[in-house]
XYZ file of N, CA, C and O in Angstrom:
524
model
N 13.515 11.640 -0.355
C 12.264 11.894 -1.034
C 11.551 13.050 -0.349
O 11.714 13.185 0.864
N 10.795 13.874 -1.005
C 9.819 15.151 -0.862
C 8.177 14.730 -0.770
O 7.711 14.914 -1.895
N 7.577 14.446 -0.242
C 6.559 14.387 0.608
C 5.365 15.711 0.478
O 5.138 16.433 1.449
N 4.753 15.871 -0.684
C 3.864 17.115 -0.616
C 2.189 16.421 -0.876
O 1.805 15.462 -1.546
N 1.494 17.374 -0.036
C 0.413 17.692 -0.226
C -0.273 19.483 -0.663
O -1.159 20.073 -0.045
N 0.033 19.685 -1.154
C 0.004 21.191 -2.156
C -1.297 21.496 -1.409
O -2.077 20.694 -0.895
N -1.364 22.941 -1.465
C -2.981 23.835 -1.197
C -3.708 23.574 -2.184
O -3.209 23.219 -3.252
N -4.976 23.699 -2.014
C -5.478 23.056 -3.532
C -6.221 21.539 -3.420
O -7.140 21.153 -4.142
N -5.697 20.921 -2.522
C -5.956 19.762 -2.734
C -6.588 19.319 -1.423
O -6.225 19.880 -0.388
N -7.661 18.196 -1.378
C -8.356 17.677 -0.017
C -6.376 17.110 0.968
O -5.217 16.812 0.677
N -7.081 17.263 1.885
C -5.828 16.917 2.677
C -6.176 15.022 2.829
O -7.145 14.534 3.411
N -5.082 14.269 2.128
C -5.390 12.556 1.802
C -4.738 11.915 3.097
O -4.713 10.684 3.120
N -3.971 12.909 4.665
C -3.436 12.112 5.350
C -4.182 11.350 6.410
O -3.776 10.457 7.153
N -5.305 11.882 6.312
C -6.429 10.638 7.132
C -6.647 9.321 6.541
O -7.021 8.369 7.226
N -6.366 9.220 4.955
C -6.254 7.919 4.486
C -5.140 7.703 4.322
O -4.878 6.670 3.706
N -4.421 8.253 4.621
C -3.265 7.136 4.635
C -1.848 7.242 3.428
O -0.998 6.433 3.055
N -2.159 8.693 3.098
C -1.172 8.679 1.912
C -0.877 10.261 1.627
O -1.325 11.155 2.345
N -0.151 10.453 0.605
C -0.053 11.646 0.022
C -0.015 11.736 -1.175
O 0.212 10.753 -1.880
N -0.224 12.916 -1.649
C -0.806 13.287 -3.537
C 0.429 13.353 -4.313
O 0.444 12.989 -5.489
N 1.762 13.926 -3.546
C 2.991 13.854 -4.292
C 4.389 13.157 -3.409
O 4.634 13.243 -2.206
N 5.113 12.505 -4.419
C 6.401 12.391 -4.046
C 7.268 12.556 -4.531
O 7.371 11.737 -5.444
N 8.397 13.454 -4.464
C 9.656 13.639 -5.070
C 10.135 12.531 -4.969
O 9.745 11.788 -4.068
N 11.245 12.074 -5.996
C 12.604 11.454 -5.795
C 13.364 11.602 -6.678
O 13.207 11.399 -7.882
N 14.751 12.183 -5.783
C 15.370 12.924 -6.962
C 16.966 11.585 -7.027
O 17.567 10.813 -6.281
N 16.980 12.052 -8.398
C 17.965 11.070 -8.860
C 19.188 10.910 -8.897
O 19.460 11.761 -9.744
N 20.534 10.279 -8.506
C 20.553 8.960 -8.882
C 19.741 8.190 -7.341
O 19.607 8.519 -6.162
N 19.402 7.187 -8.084
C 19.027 6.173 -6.380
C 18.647 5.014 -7.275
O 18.610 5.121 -8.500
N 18.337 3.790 -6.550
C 18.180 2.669 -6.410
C 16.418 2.396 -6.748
O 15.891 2.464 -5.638
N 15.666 2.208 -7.474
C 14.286 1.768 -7.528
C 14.307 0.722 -7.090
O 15.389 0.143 -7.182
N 13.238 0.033 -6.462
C 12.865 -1.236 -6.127
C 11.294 -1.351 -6.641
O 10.300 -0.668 -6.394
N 11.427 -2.052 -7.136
C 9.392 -2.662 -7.602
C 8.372 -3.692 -7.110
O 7.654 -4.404 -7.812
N 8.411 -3.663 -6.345
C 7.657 -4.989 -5.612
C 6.301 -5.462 -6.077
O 5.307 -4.786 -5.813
N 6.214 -6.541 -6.727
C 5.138 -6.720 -7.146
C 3.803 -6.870 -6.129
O 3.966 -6.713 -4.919
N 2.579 -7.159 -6.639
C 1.672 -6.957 -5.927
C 1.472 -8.074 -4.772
O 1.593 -9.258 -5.088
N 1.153 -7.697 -3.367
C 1.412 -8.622 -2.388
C 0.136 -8.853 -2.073
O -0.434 -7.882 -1.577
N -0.668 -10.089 -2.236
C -2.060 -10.539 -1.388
C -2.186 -11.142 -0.267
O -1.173 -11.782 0.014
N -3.182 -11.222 0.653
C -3.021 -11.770 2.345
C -2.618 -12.674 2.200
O -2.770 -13.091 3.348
N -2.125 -13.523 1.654
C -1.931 -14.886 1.606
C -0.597 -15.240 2.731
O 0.378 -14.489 2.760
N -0.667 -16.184 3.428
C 0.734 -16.372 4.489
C 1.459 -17.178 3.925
O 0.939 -17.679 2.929
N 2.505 -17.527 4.170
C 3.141 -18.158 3.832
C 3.252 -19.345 3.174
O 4.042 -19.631 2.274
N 2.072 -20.291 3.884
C 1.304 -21.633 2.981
C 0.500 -21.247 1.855
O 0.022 -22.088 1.094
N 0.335 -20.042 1.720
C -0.637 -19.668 0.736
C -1.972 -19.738 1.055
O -2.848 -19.765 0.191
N -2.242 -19.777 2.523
C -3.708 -19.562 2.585
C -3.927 -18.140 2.877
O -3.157 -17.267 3.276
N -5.562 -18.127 2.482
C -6.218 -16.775 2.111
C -7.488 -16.799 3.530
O -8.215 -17.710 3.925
N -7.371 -15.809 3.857
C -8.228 -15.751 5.304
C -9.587 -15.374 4.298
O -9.418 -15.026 3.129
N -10.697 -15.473 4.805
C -11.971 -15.073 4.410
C -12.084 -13.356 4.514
O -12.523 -12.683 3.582
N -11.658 -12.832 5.677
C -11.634 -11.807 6.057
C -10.833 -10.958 5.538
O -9.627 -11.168 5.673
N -11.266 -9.829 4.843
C -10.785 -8.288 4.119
C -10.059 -7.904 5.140
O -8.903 -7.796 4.733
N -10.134 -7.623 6.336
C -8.931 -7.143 7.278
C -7.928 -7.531 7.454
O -6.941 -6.796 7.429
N -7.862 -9.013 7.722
C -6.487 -9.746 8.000
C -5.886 -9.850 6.258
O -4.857 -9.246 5.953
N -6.416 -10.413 5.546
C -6.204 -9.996 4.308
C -5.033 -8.566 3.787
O -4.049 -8.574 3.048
N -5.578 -7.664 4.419
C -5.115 -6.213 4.217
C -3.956 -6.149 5.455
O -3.109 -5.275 5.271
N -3.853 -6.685 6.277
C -2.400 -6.550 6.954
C -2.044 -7.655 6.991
O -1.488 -7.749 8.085
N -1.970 -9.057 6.256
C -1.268 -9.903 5.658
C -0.637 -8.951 5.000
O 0.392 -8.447 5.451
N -1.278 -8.518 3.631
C -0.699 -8.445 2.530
C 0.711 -6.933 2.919
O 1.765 -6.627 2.361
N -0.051 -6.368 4.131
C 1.076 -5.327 4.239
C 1.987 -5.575 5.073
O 2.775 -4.702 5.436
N 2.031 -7.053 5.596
C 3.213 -8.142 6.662
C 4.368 -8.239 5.318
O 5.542 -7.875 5.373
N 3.555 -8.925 3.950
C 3.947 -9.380 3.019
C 5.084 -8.696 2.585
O 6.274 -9.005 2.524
N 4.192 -7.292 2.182
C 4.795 -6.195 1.283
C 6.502 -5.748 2.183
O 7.530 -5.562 1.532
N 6.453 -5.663 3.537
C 7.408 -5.414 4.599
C 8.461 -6.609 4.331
O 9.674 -6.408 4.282
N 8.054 -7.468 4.219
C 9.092 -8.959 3.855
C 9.706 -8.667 2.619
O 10.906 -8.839 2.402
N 8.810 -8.184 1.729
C 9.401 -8.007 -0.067
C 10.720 -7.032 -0.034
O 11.802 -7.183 -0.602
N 10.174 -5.780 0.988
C 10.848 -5.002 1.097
C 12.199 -5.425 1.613
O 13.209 -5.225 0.939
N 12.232 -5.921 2.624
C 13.403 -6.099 3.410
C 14.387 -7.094 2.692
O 15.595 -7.009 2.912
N 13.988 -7.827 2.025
C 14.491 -8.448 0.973
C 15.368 -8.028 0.024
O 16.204 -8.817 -0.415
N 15.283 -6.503 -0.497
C 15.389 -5.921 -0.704
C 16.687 -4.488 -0.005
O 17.100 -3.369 -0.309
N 16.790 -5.158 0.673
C 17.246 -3.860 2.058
C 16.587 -2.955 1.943
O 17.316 -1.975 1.791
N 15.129 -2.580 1.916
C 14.172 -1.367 2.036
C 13.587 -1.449 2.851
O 13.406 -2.617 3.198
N 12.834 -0.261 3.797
C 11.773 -0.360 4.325
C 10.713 0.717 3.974
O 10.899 1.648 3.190
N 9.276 0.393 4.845
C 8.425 1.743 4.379
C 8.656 2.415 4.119
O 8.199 2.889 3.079
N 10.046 3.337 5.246
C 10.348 4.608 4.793
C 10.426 4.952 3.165
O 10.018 5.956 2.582
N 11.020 3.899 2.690
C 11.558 3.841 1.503
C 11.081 4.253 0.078
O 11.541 4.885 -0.873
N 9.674 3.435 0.464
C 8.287 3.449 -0.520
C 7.855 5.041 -1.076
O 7.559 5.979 -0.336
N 7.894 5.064 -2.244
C 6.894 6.563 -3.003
C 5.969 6.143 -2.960
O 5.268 6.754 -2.153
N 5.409 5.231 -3.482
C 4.179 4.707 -4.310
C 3.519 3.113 -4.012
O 4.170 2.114 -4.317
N 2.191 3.024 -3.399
C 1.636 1.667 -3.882
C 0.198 2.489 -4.805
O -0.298 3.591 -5.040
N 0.000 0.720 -5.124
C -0.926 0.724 -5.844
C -2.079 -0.718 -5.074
O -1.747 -1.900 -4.986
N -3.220 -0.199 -4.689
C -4.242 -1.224 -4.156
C -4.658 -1.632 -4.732
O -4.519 -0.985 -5.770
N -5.518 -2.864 -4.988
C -6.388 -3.421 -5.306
C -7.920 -4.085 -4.849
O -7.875 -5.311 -4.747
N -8.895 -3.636 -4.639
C -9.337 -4.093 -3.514
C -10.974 -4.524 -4.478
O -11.648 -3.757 -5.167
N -11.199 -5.901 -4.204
C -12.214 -6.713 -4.876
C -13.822 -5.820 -3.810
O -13.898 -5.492 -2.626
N -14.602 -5.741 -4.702
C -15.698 -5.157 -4.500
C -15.383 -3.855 -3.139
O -15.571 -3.751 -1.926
N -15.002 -3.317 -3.881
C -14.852 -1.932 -2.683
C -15.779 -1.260 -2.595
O -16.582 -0.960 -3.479
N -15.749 -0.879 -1.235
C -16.640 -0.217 -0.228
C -16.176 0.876 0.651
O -15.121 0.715 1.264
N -16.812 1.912 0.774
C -16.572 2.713 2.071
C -15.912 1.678 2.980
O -14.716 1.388 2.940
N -16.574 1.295 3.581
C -16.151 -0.152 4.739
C -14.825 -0.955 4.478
O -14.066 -1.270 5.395
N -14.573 -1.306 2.968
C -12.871 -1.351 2.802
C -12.454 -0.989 2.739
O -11.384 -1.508 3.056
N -12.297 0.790 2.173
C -11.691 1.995 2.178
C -11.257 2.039 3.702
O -10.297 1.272 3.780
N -11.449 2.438 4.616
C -11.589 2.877 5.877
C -10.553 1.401 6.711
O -9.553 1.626 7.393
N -10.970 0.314 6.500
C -10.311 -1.264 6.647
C -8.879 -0.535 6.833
O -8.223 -0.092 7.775
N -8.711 -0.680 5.032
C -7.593 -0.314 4.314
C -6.450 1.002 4.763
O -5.219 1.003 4.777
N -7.395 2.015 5.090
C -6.957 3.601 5.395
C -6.358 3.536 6.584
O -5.356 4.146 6.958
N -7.201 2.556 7.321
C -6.468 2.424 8.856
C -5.293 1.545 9.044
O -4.511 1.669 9.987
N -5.175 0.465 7.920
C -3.826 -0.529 8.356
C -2.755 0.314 7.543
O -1.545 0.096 7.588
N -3.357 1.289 6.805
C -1.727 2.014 6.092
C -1.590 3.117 6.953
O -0.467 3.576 7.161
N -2.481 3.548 7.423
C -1.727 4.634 8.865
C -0.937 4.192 10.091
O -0.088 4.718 10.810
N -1.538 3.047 10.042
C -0.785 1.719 11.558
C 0.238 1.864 10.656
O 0.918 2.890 10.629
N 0.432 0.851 9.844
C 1.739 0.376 9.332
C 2.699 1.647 9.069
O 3.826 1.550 9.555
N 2.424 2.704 8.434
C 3.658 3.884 8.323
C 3.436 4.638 9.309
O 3.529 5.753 8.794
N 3.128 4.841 10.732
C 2.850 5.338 11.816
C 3.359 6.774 11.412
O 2.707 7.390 10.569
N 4.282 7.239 11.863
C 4.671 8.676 11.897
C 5.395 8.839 10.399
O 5.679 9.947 9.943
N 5.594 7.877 9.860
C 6.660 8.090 8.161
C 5.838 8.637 7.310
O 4.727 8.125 7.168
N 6.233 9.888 6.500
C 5.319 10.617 5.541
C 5.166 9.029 4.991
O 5.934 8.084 5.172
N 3.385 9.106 3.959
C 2.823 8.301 3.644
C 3.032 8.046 2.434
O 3.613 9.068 2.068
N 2.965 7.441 1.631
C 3.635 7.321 -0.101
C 2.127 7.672 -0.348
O 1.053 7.494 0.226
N 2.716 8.415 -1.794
C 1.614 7.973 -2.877
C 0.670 7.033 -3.121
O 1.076 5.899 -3.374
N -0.496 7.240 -3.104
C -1.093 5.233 -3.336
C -2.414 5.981 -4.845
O -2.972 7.017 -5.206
N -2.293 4.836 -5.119
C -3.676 4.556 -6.470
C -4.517 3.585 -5.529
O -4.019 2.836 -4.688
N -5.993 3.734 -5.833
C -6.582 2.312 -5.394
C -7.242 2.005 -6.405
O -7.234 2.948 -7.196
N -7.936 0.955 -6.852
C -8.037 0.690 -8.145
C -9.126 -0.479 -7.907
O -8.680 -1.610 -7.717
N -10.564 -0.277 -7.905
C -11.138 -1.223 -7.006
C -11.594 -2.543 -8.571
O -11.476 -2.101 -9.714
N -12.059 -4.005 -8.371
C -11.669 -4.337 -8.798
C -12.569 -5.810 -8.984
O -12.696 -6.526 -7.991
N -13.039 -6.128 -9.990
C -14.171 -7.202 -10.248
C -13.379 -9.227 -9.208
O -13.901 -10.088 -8.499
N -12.239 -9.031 -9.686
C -11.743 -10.257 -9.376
C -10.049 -9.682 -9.205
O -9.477 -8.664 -9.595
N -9.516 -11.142 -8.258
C -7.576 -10.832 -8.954
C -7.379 -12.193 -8.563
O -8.129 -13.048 -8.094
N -6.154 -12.166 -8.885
C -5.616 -13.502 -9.399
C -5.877 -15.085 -8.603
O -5.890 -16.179 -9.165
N -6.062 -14.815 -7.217
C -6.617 -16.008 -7.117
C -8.244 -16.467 -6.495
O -8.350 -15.543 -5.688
N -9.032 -16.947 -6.400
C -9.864 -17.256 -5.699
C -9.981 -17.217 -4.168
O -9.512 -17.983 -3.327
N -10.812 -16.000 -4.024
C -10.880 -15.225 -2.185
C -9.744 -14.474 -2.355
O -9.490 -14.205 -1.181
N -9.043 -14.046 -2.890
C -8.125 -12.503 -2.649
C -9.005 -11.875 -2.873
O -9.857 -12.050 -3.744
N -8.870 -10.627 -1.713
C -9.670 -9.598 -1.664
C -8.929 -8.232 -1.864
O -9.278 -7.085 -2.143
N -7.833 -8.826 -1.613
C -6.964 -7.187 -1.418
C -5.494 -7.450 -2.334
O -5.211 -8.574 -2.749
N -4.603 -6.221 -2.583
C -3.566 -7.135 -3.274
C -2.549 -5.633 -3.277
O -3.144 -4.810 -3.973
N -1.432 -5.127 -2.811
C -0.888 -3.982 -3.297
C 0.255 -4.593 -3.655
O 0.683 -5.720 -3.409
N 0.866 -3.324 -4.520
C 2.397 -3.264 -5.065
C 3.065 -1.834 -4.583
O 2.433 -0.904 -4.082
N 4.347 -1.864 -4.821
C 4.693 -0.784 -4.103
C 6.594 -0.811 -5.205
O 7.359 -1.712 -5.550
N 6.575 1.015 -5.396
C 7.939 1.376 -5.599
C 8.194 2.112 -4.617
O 7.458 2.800 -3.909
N 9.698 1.861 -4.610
C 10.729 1.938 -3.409
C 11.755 2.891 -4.385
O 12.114 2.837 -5.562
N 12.042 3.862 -3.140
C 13.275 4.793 -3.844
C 14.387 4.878 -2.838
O 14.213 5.435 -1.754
N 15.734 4.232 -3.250
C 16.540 4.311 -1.882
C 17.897 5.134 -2.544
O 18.694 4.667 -3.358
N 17.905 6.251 -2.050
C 19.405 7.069 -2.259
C 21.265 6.198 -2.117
O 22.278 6.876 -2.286
């Protein structure tokens, strides 16, 4: 995969992502549906932080499942219930931890009245491109 941030554009790698990704074809897609903090019992922490690196513990499990890892990922998509500067920034910082030095995928954030269960606060999905 190709990894651009074009001239032209605010530079997005302080949050945590980039504006384009190649992937050129044939390869393997993977789709992971959307992952919320929830652990394993299905409990939901109160807290938007742990929440947000649950859900990106989660997303790493989906993956590997998969035989993928971050590297792998073009694209998530966030979800984040009453967003804020203050979750932006939450958020911006556990996806720079989590892909440390790996160009950053694509992301949408998509902020968000409610999601599917009661106290999810956060929730991503993610495509995977593996050659």
């Amino acid at each position: 995969m190709k990894f651009i941030n074009p001239p032209g554009l605010y530079d997005p790698r302080p949050n945590g992502y980039s504006h384009v990704v190649i992937a050129e074809a044939p390869a393997r897609i993977i789709y992971i549906a959307g992952q919320g903090g929830e652990n394993i019992d299905g409990v939901l922490s109160e807290s938007f932080e742990v929440q947000v690196k649950q859900a990106l513990a989660n997303l790493q499990t989906a993956l590997a499942a998969a035989d993928a890892r971050l590297s792998d990922v073009a694209k998530v998509t966030a979800l984040i219930v009453d967003h804020s500067e203050e979750r932006l920034g939450i958020f911006s910082n556990a996806l720079r931890a989590a892909w440390g030095d790996l160009p950053a995928p694509a992301c949408t954030l998509i902020p968000v009245p409610r999601l599917a269960l009661d106290g999810m606060l956060f929730e991503i999905e993610a495509t995977a491109v593996m050659n």
